[in-house]
Coordinates of C-alpha atoms in Angstrom, one line a residue:
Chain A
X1 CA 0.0 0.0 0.0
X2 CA 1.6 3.3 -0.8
X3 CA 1.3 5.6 2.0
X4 CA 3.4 8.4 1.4
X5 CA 0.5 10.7 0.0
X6 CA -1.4 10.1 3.4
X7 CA -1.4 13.0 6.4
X8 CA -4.6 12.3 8.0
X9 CA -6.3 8.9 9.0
X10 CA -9.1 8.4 11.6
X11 CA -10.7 4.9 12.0
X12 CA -13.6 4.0 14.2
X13 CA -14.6 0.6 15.0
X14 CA -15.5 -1.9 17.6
X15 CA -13.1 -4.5 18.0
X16 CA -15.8 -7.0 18.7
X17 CA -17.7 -7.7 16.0
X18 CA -15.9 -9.4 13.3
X19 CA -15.9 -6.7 10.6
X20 CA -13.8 -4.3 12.2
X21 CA -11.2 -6.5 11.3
X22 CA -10.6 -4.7 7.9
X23 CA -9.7 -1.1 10.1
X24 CA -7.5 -3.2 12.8
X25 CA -5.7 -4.3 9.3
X26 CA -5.6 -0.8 8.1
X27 CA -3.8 0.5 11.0
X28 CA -1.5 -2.7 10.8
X29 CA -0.7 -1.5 7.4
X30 CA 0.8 1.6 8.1
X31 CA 4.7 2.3 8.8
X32 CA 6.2 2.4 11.1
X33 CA 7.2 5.6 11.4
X34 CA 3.4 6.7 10.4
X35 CA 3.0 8.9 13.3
X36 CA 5.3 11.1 12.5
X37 CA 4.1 11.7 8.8
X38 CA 0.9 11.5 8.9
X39 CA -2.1 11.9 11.8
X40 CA -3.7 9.1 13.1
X41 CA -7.2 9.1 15.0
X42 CA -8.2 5.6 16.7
X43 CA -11.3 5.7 18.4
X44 CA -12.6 2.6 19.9
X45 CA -16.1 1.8 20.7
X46 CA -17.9 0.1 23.2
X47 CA -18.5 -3.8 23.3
X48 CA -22.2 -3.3 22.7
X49 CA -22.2 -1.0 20.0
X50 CA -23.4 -2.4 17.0
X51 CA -22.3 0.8 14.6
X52 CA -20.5 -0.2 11.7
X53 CA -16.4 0.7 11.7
X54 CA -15.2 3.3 9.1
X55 CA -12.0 4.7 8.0
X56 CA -11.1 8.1 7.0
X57 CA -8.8 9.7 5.2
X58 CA -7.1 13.2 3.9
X59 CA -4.3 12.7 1.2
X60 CA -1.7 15.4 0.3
X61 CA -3.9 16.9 -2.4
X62 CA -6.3 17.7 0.4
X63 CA -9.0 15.0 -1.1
X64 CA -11.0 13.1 1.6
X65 CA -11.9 9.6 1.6
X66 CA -14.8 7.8 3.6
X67 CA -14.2 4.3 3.4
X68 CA -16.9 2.1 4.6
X69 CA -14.4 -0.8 6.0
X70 CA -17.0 -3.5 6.5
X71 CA -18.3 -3.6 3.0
X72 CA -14.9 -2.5 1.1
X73 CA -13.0 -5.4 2.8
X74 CA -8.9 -4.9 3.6
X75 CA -8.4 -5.6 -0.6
X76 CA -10.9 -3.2 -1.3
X77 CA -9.2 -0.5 0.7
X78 CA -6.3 -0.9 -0.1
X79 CA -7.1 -0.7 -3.8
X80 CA -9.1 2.4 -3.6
X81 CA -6.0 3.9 -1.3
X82 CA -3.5 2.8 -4.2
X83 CA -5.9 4.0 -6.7
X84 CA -5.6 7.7 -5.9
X85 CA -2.1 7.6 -4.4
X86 CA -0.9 6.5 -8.0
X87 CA -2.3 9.8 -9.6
X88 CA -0.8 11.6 -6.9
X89 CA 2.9 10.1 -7.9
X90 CA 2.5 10.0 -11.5
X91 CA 1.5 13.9 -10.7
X92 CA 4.8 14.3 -8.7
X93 CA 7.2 12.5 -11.7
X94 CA 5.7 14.7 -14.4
X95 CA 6.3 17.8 -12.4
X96 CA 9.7 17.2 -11.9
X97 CA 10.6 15.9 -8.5
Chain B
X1 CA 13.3 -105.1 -9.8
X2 CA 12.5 -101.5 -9.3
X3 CA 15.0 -99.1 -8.9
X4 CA 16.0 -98.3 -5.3
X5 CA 16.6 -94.8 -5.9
X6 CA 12.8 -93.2 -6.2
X7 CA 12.7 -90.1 -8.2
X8 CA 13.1 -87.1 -6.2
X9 CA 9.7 -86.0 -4.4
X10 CA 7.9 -82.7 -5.7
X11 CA 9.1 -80.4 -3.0
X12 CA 12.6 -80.6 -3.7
X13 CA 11.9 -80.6 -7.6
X14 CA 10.3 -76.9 -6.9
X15 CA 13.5 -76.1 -5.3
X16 CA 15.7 -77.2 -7.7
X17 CA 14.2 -75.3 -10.4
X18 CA 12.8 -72.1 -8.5
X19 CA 11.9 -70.5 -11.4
X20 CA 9.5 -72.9 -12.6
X21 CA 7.4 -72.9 -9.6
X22 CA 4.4 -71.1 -8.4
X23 CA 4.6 -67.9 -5.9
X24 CA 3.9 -69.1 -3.1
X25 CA 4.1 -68.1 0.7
X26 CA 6.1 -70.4 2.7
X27 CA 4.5 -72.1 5.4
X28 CA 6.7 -73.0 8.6
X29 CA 4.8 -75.5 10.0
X30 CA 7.4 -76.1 12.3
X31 CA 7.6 -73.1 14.0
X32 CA 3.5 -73.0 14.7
X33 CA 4.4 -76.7 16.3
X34 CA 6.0 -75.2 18.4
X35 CA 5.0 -71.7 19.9
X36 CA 1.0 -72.5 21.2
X37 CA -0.9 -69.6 19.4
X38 CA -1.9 -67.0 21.8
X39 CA -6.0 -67.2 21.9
X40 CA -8.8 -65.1 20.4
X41 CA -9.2 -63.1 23.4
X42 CA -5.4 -62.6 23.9
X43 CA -5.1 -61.2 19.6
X44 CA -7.6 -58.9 20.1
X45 CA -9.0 -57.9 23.3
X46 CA -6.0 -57.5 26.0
X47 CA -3.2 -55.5 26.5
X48 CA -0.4 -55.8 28.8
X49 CA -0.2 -53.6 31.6
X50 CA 3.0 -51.5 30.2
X51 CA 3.0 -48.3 29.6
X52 CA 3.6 -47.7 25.9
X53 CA 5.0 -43.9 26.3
X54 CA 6.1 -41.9 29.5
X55 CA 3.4 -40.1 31.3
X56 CA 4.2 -36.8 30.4
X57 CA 4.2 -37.3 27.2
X58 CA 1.3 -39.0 25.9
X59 CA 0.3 -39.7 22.7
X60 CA -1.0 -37.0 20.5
X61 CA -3.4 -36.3 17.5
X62 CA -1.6 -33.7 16.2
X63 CA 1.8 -34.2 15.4
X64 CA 3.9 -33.2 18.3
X65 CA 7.1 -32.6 16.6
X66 CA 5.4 -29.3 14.6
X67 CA 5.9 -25.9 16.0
X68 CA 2.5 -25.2 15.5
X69 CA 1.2 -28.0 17.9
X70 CA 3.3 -26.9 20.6
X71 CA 2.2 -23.7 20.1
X72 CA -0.8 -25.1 21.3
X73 CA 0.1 -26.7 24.2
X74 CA 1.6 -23.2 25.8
X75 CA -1.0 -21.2 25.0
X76 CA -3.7 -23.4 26.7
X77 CA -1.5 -23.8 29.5
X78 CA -1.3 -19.8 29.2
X79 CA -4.8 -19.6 29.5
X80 CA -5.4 -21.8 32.2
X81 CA -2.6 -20.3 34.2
X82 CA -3.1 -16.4 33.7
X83 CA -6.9 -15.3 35.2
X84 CA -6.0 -11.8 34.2
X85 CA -5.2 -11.0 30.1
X86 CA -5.0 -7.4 28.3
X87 CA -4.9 -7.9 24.7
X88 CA -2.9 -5.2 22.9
X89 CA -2.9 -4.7 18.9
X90 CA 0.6 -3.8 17.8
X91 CA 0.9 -1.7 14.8
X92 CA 4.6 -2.3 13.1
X93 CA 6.4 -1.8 16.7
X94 CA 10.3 -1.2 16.1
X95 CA 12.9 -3.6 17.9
X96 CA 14.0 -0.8 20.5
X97 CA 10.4 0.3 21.1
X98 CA 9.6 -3.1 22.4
X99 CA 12.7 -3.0 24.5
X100 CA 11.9 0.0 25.5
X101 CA 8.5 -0.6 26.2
X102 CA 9.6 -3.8 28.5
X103 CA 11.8 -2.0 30.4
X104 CA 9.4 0.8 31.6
X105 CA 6.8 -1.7 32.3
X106 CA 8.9 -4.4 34.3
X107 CA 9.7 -0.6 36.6
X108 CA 6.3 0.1 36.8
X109 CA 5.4 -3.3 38.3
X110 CA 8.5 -3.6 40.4
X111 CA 7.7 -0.1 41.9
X112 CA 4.3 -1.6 42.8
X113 CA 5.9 -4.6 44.2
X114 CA 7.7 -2.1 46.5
X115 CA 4.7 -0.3 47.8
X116 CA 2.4 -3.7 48.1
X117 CA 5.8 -4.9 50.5
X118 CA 5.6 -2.0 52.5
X119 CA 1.9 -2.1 53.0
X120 CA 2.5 -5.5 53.8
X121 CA 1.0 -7.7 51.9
X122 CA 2.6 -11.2 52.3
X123 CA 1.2 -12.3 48.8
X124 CA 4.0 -13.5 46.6
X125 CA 5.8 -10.4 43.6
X126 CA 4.2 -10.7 40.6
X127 CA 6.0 -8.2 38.8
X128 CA 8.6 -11.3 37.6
X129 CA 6.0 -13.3 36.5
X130 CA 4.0 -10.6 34.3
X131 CA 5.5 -10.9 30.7
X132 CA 4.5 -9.1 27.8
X133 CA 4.6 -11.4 24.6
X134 CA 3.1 -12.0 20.7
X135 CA 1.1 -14.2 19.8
X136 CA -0.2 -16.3 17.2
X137 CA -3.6 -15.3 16.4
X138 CA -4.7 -18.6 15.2
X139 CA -2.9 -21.2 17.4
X140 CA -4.4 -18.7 20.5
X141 CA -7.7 -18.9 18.8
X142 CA -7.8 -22.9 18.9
X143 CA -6.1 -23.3 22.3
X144 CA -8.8 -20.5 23.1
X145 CA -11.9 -23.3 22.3
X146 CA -9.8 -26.2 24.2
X147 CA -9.7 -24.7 27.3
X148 CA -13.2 -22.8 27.0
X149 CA -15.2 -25.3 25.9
X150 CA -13.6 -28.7 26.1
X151 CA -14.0 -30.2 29.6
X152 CA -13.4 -33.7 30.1
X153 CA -15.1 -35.5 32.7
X154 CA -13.1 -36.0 35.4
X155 CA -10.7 -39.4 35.2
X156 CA -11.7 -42.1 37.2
X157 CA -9.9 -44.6 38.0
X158 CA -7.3 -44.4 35.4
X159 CA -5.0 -43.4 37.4
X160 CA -5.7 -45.9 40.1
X161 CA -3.7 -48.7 37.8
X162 CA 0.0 -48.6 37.9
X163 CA 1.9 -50.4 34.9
X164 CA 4.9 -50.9 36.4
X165 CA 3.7 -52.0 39.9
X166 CA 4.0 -56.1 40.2
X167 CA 0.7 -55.9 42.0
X168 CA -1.5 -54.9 39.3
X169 CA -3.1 -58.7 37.9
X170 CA -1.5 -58.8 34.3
X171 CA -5.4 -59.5 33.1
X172 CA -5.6 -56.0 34.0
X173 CA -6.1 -53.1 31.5
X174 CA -4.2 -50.3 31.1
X175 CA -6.8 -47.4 30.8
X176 CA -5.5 -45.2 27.5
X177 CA -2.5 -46.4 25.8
X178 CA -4.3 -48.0 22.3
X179 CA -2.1 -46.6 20.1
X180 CA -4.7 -44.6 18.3
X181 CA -4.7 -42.6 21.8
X182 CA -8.9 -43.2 22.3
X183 CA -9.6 -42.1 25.9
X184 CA -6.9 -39.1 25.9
X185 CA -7.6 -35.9 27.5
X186 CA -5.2 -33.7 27.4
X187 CA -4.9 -30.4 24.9
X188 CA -3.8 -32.0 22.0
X189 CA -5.8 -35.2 22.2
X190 CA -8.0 -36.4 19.5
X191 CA -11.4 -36.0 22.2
X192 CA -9.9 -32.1 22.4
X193 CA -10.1 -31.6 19.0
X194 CA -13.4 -33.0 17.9
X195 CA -15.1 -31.5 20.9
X196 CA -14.3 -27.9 19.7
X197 CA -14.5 -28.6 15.8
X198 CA -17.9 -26.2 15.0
X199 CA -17.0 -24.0 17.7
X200 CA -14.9 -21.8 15.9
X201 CA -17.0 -18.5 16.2
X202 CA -18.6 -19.3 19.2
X203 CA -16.6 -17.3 21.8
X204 CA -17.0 -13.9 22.8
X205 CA -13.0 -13.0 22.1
X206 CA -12.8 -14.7 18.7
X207 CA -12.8 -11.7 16.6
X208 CA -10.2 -9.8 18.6
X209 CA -7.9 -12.7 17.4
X210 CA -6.9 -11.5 14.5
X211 CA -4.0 -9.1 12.9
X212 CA -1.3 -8.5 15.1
X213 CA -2.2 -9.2 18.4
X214 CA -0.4 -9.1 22.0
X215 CA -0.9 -10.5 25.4
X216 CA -0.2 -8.9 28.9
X217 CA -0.4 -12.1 31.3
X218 CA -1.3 -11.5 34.8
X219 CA -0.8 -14.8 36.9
X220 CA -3.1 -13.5 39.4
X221 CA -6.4 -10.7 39.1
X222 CA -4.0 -8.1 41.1
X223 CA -5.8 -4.6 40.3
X224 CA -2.9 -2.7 41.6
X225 CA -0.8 -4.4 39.4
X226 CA -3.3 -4.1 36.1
X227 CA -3.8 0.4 36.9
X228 CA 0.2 0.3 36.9
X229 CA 0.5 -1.0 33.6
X230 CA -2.3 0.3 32.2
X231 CA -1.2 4.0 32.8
X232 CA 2.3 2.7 31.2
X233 CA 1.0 1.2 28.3
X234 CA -2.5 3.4 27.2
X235 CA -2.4 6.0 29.6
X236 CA -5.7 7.8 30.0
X237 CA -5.5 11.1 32.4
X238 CA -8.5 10.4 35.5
X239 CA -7.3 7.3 36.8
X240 CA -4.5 6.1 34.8
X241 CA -2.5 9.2 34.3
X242 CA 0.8 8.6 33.0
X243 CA 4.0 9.5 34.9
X244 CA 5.3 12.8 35.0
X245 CA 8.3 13.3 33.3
X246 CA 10.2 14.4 36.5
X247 CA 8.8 11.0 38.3
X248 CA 10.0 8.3 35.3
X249 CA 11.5 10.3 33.1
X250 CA 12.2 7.4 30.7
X251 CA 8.7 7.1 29.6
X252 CA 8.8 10.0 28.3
X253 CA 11.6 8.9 25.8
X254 CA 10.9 9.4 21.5
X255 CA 10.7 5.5 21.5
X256 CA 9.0 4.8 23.9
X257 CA 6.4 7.4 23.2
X258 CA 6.3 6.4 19.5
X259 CA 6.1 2.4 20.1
X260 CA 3.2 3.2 23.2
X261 CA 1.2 5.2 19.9
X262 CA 1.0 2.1 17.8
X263 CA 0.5 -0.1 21.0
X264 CA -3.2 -0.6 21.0
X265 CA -5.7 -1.5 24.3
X266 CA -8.6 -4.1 22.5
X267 CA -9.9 -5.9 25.6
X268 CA -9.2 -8.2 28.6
X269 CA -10.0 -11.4 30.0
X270 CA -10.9 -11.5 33.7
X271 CA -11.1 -14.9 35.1
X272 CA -12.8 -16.3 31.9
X273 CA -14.8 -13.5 31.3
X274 CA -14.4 -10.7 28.4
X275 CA -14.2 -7.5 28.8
X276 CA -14.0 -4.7 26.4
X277 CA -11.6 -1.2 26.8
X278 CA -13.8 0.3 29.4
X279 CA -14.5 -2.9 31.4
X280 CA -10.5 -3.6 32.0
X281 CA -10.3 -0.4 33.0
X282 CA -12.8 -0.8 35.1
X283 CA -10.9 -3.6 36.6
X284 CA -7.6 -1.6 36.8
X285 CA -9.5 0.8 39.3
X286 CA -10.6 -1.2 42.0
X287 CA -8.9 0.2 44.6
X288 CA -6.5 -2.2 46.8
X289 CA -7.6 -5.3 44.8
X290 CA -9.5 -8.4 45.8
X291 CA -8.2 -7.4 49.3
X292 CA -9.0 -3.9 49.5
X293 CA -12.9 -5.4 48.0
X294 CA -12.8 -7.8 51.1
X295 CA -12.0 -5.0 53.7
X296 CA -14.8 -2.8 51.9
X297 CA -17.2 -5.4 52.5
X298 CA -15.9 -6.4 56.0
X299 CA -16.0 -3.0 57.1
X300 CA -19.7 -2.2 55.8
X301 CA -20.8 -5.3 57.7
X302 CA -19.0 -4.6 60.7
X303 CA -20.7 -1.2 61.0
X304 CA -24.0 -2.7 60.4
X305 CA -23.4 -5.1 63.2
X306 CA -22.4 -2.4 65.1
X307 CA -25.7 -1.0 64.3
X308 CA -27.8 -3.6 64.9
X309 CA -26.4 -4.7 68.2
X310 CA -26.8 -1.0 69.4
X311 CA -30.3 -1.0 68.9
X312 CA -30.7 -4.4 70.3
X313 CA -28.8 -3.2 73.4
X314 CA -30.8 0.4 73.8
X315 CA -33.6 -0.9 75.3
X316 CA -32.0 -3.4 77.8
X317 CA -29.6 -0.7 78.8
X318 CA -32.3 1.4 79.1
X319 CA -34.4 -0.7 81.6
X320 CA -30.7 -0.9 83.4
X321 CA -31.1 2.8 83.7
X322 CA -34.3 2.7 84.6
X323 CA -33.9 -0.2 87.5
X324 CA -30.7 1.0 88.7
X325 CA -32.3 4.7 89.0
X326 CA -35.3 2.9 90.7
X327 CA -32.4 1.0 93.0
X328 CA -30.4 3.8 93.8
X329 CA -33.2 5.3 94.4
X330 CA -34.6 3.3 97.4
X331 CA -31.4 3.3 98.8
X332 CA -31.8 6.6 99.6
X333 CA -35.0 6.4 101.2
X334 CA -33.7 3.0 102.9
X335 CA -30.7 5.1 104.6
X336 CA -32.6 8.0 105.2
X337 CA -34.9 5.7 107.1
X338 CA -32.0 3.9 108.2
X339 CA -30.6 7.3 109.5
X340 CA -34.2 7.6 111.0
X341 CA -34.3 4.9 112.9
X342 CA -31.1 5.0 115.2
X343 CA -32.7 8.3 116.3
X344 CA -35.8 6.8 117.7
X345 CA -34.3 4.7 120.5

């Protein structure tokens, strides 16, 4: 997963239920030096809470990103990460860097 | 006259010219003649009393020799062992972080090992004995169902029957030992691992076992203990406030502080039961522990006994008032009468 175009990511989720596996994964995916690149927001909720776990995120370009983890699964995330980080790199190469 | 040499019979024709004759097995009649053939019973129904493998090792269904199986072994034994379990997520720690991380946590409990001696608690330190390791999510999961849900009814009379003692009738049967291991108990065991087959969703922790995953093993529920690594490892300021940096300034070290970000509270396991973030730290703040819970209670019913035997005293020390008022009383008027009387004559 290319990462480098991330500076903001806030996941919410209940570790309980079964789905929020896909966020856990997310935040298992990240460097390990992530905290000091980019922001990261973790909020836990409560055993009993049946609200379904989300990820979002802000990219270098300032787009946003609402990722509904439970239905995207961790492939699905990860491609629609990729997908947008690629542009931002081609974007970078063309201008010069 | 016929010839006094007779031809040479069939058997040693066939072995003269092997290749001519039929595969056949060979039959030792002799040998059969000889050893008497064990009985019907004797093929297929005893055993002798001999212990086919040591007693600590007995046989097992899954092979023993895999990393994987003994994986499974310690981590039930884990479970079964440690009442008290924080599970951690761990997000891509660094070598030093985790060193770092150790270190400031082994202080934290040994400075609460310090304090629980001076207050006098004669309980044995735990500090040694709570260790901070990773798991496999998996092999946890499994050993997870074994010792949750697999309990075998107590052993009777197996082990009543020693092998090796000459007492023991040789008619007598060795209770497990077939070599398919039927009548096994233990973690591994074929009876362990069809009991929790379809359980594999079933427990309330099973989907916190996945990703990268940590354990914090307590070997006893010791609150004082859990609130001083808690406010090490997820500090959170009303009643797990992390150390000030002139108290342990270590903690406040880049590493430390950069591993303790990607360290991750999910939940806890309290004597079999699950908890989630705000139920361990629930735990963590019971003041004093399981002893300081005892003296709460003790001390509430003491002052209700205290109560109640006031009350039930009031009213008899009340009608001691009374009668001992009414005595002292006529005391008075008997000396005054007393003090009367000499006058008279």
């Amino acid at each position: 997963m290319i990462t480098r175009f991330i500076t903001e990511v806030s996941a919410t989720f209940n570790p309980f239920l079964p789905r929020a596996k896909t966020a856990r994964l997310f935040l298992s995916f990240l460097p390990p030096n992530a905290r000091q690149t980019m922001k990261i927001d973790t909020k836990l909720l409560p055993k009993t809470s049946r609200e379904s776990s989300f990820i979002q995120l802000k990219f270098k370009d300032g787009k946003q990103m609402k990722l509904d983890a439970e239905k995207l699964g961790i492939k699905g995330v990860v491609e629609e990460v990729d997908r947008h980080s690629r542009i931002l790199s081609r974007q970078e190469e063309l201008n010069g860097n | 006259m016929p010839p006094r040499i007779h031809p040479p019979s069939r058997t040693i024709c066939s072995l003269r010219e092997p290749q001519r004759s039929t595969p056949r097995q060979r039959q030792y009649a002799t040998a059969t003649a000889i050893t008497p053939a064990a009985s019907y019973g004797q093929m297929t129904a005893s055993s002798p009393p001999i212990a086919r493998h040591p007693p600590t090792q007995p046989p097992s269904y899954k092979p023993p020799e895999f990393r994987k199986s003994q994986l499974l072994r310690q981590y039930a034994s884990l479970l079964k062992s440690t009442p008290l379990i924080l599970l951690f997520q761990h997000n891509n720690l660094k070598a030093n972080e985790w060193v770092g991380i150790r270190r400031e946590l082994s202080a934290a409990l040994q400075k609460v090992n310090a304090v629980r001696a001076a207050a006098g608690h004669t309980a044995e330190p735990l500090a040694d004995a709570i260790k901070m390791q990773i798991i496999q999510t998996g092999i946890f999961a499994a050993a997870l169902r074994v010792v949750e849900f697999y309990k075998p009814e107590s052993q009777s009379s197996s082990s009543s029957i020693d092998p090796t003692d000459p007492a023991t009738p040789s008619s007598a049967t060795v209770p497990v030992f077939s070599s398919s291991g039927d009548g096994l108990t233990h973690t591994l065991s074929r009876a362990a691992h069809e009991a929790v087959a379809d359980t594999r969703t079933a427990h309330a922790l099973a989907p916190l076992l996945s990703g990268p995953l940590c354990l914090l093993t307590f070997p006893s529920v010791s609150p004082q203990h859990m609130k001083a690594a808690l406010s090490i490892l997820s500090p959170s300021p009303p009643k797990f406030p992390a150390p000030t940096r002139r108290a342990n300034p270590g903690w406040h070290d880049a590493a430390i502080q950069s591993g303790l970000q990607k360290l991750l509270l999910l939940g806890a396991r309290v004597e079999g039961k699950v908890f989630d973030v705000d139920g361990a730290k629930w735990v963590g703040s019971i003041d004093g522990g399981l002893e300081g819970l005892r003296a709460q209670l003790v001390a509430m019913l003491t002052s209700v006994g205290g109560g109640v035997t006031n009350t039930l005293e009031s009213a008899g020390r009340s009608i001691y008032f009374t009668v001992e008022g009414r005595r002292t009383m006529l005391e008075d008027e008997q000396k005054e009468a007393s003090g009367e009387m000499p006058k008279k004559p």
